[in-house]
GROMACS .gro file of N, CA and C in nm:
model
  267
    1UNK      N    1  10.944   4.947  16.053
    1UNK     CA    2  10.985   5.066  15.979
    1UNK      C    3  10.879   5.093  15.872
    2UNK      N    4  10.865   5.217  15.872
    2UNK     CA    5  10.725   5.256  15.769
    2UNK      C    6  10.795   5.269  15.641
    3UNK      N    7  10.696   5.274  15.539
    3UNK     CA    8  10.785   5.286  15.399
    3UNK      C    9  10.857   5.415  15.378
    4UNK      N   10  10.767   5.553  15.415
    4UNK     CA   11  10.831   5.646  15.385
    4UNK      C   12  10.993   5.660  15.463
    5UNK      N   13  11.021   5.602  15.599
    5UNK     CA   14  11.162   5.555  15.647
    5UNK      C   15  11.219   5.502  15.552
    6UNK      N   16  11.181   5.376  15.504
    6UNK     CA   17  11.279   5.295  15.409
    6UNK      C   18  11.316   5.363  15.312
    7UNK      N   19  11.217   5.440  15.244
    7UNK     CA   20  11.268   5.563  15.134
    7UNK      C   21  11.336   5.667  15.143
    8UNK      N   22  11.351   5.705  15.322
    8UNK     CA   23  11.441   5.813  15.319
    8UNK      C   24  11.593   5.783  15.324
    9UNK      N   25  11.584   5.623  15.354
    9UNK     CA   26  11.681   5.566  15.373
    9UNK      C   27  11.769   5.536  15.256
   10UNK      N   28  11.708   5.441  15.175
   10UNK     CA   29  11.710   5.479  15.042
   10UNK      C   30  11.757   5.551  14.972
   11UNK      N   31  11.725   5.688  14.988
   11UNK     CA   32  11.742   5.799  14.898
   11UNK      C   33  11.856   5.840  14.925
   12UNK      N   34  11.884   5.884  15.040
   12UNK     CA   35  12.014   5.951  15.055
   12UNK      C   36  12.137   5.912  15.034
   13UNK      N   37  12.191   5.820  15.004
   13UNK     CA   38  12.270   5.747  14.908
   13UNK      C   39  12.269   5.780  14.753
   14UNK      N   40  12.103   5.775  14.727
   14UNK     CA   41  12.069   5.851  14.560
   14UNK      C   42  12.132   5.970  14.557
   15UNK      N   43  12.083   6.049  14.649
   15UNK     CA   44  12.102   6.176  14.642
   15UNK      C   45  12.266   6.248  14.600
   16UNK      N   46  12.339   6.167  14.691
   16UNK     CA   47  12.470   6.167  14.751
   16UNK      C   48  12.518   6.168  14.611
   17UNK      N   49  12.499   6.044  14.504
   17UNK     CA   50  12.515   6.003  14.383
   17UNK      C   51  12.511   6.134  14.292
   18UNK      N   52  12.410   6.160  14.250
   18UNK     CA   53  12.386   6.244  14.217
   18UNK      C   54  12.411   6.414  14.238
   19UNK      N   55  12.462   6.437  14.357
   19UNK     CA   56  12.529   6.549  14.361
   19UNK      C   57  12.669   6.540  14.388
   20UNK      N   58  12.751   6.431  14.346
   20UNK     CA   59  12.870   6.400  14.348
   20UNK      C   60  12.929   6.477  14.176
   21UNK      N   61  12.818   6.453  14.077
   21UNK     CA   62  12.807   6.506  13.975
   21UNK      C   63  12.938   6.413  13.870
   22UNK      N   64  12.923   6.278  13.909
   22UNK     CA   65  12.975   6.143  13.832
   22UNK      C   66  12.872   6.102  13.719
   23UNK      N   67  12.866   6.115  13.568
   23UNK     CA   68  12.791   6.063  13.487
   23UNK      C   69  12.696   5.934  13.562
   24UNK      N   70  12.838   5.870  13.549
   24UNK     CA   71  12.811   5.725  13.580
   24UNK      C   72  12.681   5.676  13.725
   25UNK      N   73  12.794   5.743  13.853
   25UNK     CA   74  12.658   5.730  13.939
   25UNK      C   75  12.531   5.797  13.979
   26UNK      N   76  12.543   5.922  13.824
   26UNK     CA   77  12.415   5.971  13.853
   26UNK      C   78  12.303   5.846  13.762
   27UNK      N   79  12.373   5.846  13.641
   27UNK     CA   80  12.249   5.730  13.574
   27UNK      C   81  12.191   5.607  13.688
   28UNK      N   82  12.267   5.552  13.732
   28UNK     CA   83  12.303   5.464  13.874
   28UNK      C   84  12.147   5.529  13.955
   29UNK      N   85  12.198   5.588  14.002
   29UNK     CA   86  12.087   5.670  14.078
   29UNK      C   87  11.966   5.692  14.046
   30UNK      N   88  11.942   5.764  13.939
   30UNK     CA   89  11.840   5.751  13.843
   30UNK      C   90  11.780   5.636  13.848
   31UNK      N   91  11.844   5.520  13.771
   31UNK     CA   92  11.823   5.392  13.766
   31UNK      C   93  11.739   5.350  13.897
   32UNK      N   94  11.824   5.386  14.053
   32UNK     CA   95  11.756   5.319  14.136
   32UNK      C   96  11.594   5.389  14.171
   33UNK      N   97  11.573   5.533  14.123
   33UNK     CA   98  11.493   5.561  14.146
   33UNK      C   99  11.364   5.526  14.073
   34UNK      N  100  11.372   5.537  13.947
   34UNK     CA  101  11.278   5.390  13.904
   34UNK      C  102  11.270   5.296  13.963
   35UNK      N  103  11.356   5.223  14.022
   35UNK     CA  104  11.296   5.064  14.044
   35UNK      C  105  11.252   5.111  14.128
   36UNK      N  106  11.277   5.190  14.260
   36UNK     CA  107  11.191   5.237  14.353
   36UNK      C  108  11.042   5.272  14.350
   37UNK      N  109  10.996   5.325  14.221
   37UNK     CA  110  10.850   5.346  14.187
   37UNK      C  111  10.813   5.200  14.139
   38UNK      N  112  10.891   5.148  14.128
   38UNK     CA  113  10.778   4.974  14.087
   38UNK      C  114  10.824   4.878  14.162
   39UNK      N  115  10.861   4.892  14.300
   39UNK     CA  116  10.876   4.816  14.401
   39UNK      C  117  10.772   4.813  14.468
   40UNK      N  118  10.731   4.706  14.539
   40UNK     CA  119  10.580   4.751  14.621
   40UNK      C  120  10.678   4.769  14.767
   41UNK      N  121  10.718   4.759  14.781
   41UNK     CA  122  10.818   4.723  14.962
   41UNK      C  123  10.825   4.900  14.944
   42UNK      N  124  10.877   4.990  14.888
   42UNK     CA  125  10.871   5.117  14.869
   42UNK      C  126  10.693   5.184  14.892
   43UNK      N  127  10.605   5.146  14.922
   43UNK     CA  128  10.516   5.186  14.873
   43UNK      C  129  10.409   5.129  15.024
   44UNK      N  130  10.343   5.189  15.069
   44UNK     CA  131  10.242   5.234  15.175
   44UNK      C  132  10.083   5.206  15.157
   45UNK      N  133  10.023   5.195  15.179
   45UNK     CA  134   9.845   5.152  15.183
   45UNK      C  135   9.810   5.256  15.254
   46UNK      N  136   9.887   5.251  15.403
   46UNK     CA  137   9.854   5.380  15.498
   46UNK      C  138   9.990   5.478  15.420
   47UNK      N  139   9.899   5.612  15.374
   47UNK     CA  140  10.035   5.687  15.406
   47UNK      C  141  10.032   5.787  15.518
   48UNK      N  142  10.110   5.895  15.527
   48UNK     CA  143  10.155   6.007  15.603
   48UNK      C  144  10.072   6.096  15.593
   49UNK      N  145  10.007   6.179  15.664
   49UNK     CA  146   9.941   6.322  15.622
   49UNK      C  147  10.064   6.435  15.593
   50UNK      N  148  10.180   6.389  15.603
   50UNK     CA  149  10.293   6.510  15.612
   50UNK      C  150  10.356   6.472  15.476
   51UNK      N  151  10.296   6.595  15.426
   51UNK     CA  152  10.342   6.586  15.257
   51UNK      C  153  10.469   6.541  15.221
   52UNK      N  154  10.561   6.626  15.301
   52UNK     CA  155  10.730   6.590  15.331
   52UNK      C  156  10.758   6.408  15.275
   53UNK      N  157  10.655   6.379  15.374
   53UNK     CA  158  10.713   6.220  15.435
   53UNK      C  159  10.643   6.129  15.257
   54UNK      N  160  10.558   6.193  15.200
   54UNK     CA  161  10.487   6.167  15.057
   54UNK      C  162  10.622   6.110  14.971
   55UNK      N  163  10.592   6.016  14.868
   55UNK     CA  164  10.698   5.927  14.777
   55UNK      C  165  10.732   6.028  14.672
   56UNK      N  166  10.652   6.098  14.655
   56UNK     CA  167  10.669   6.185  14.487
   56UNK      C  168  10.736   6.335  14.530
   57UNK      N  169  10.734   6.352  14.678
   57UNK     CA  170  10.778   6.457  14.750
   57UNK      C  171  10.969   6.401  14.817
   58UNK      N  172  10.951   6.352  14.842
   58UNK     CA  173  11.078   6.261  14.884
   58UNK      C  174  11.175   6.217  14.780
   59UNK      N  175  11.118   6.190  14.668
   59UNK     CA  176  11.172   6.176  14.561
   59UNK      C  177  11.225   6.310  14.450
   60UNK      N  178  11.158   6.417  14.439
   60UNK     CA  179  11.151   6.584  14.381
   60UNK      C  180  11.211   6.629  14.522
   61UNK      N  181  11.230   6.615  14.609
   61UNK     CA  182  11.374   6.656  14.690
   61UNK      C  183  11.526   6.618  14.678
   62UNK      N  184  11.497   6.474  14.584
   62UNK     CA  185  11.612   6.438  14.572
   62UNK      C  186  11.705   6.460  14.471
   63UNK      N  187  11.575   6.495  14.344
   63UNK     CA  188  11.609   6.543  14.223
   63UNK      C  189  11.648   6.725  14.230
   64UNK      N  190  11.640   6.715  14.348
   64UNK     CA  191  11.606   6.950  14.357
   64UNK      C  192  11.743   7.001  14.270
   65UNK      N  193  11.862   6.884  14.289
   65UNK     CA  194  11.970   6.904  14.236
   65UNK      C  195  12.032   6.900  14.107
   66UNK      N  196  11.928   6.838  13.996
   66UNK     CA  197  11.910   6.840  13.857
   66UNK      C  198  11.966   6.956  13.770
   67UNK      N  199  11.955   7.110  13.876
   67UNK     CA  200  11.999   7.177  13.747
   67UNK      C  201  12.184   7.219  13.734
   68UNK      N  202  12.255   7.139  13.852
   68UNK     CA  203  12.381   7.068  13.802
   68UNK      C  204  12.425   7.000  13.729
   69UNK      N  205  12.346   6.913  13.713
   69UNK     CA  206  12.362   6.787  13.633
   69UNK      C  207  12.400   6.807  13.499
   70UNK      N  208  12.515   6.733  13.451
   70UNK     CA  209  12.463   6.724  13.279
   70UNK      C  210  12.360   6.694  13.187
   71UNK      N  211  12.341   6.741  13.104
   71UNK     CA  212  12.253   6.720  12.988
   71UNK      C  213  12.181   6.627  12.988
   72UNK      N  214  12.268   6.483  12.963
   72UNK     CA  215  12.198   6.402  12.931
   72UNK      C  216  12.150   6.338  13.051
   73UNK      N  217  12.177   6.372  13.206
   73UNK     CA  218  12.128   6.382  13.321
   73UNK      C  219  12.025   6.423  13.363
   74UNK      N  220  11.966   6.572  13.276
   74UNK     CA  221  11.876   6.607  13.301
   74UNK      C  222  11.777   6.606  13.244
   75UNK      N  223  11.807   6.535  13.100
   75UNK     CA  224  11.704   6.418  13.029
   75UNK      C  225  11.642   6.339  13.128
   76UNK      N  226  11.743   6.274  13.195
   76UNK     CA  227  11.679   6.121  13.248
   76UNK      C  228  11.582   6.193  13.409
   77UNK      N  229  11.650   6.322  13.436
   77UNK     CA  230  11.561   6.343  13.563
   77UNK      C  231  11.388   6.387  13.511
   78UNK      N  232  11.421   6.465  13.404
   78UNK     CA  233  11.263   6.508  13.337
   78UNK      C  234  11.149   6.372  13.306
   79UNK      N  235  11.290   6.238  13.282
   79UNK     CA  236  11.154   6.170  13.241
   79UNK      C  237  11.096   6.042  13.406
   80UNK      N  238  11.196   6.089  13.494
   80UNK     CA  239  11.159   6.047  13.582
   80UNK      C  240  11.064   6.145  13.680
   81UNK      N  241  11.053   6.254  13.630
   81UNK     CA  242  10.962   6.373  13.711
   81UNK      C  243  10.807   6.309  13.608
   82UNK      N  244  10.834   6.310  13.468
   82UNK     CA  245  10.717   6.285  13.403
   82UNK      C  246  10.588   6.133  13.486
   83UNK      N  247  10.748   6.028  13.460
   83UNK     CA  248  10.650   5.935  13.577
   83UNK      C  249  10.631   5.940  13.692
   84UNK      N  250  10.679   6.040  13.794
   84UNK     CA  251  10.593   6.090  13.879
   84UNK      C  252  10.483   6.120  13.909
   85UNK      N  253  10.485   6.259  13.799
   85UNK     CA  254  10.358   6.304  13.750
   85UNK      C  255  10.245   6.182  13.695
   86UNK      N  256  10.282   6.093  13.608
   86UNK     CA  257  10.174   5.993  13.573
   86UNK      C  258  10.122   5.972  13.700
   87UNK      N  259  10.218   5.882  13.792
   87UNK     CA  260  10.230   5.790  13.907
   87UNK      C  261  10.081   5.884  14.008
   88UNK      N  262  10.106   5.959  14.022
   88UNK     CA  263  10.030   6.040  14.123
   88UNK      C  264   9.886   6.084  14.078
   89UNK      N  265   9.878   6.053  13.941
   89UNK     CA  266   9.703   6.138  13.902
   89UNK      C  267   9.624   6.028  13.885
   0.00000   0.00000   0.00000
């Protein structure tokens, strides 16, 4: 299984979390999506040419749902878009 699989795998459970629109399992979610950026088992040497199948793309699909979220929800998604943004330049 390639990483970007394991991440889609992954995610959709996040996702699920997060548009359930539960405080609780959105932080949850959140939460897992960090550890996901500092996991190496998440993470590829070879990647994909299909942007789609990309970690920072896979991940900003999962967040697309942020502007539901509460407040202090959409704190924690901005600063997980920010380390994205680091992550990738």
């Amino acid at each position: 299984m390639e990483a970007w699989e394991v991440r889609e795998v992954c995610l959709q459970p996040l996702q699920l979390a997060l548009e359930s629109k539960a405080r609780k399992l959105g932080h949850t979610a959140l939460a897992g999506i960090q550890v996901m950026f500092k996991d190496e088992r998440f993470r590829s040497s070879i990647e994909t040419s299909d942007e789609e199948k990309l970690m920072p793309a896979q991940v900003l699909n999962v967040l697309s749902v942020s502007h539901m979220l509460a407040e202090d929800l959409q704190i924690e998604v901005m600063k997980v878009c920010a380390h994205i943004s680091s992550e990738t330049t």
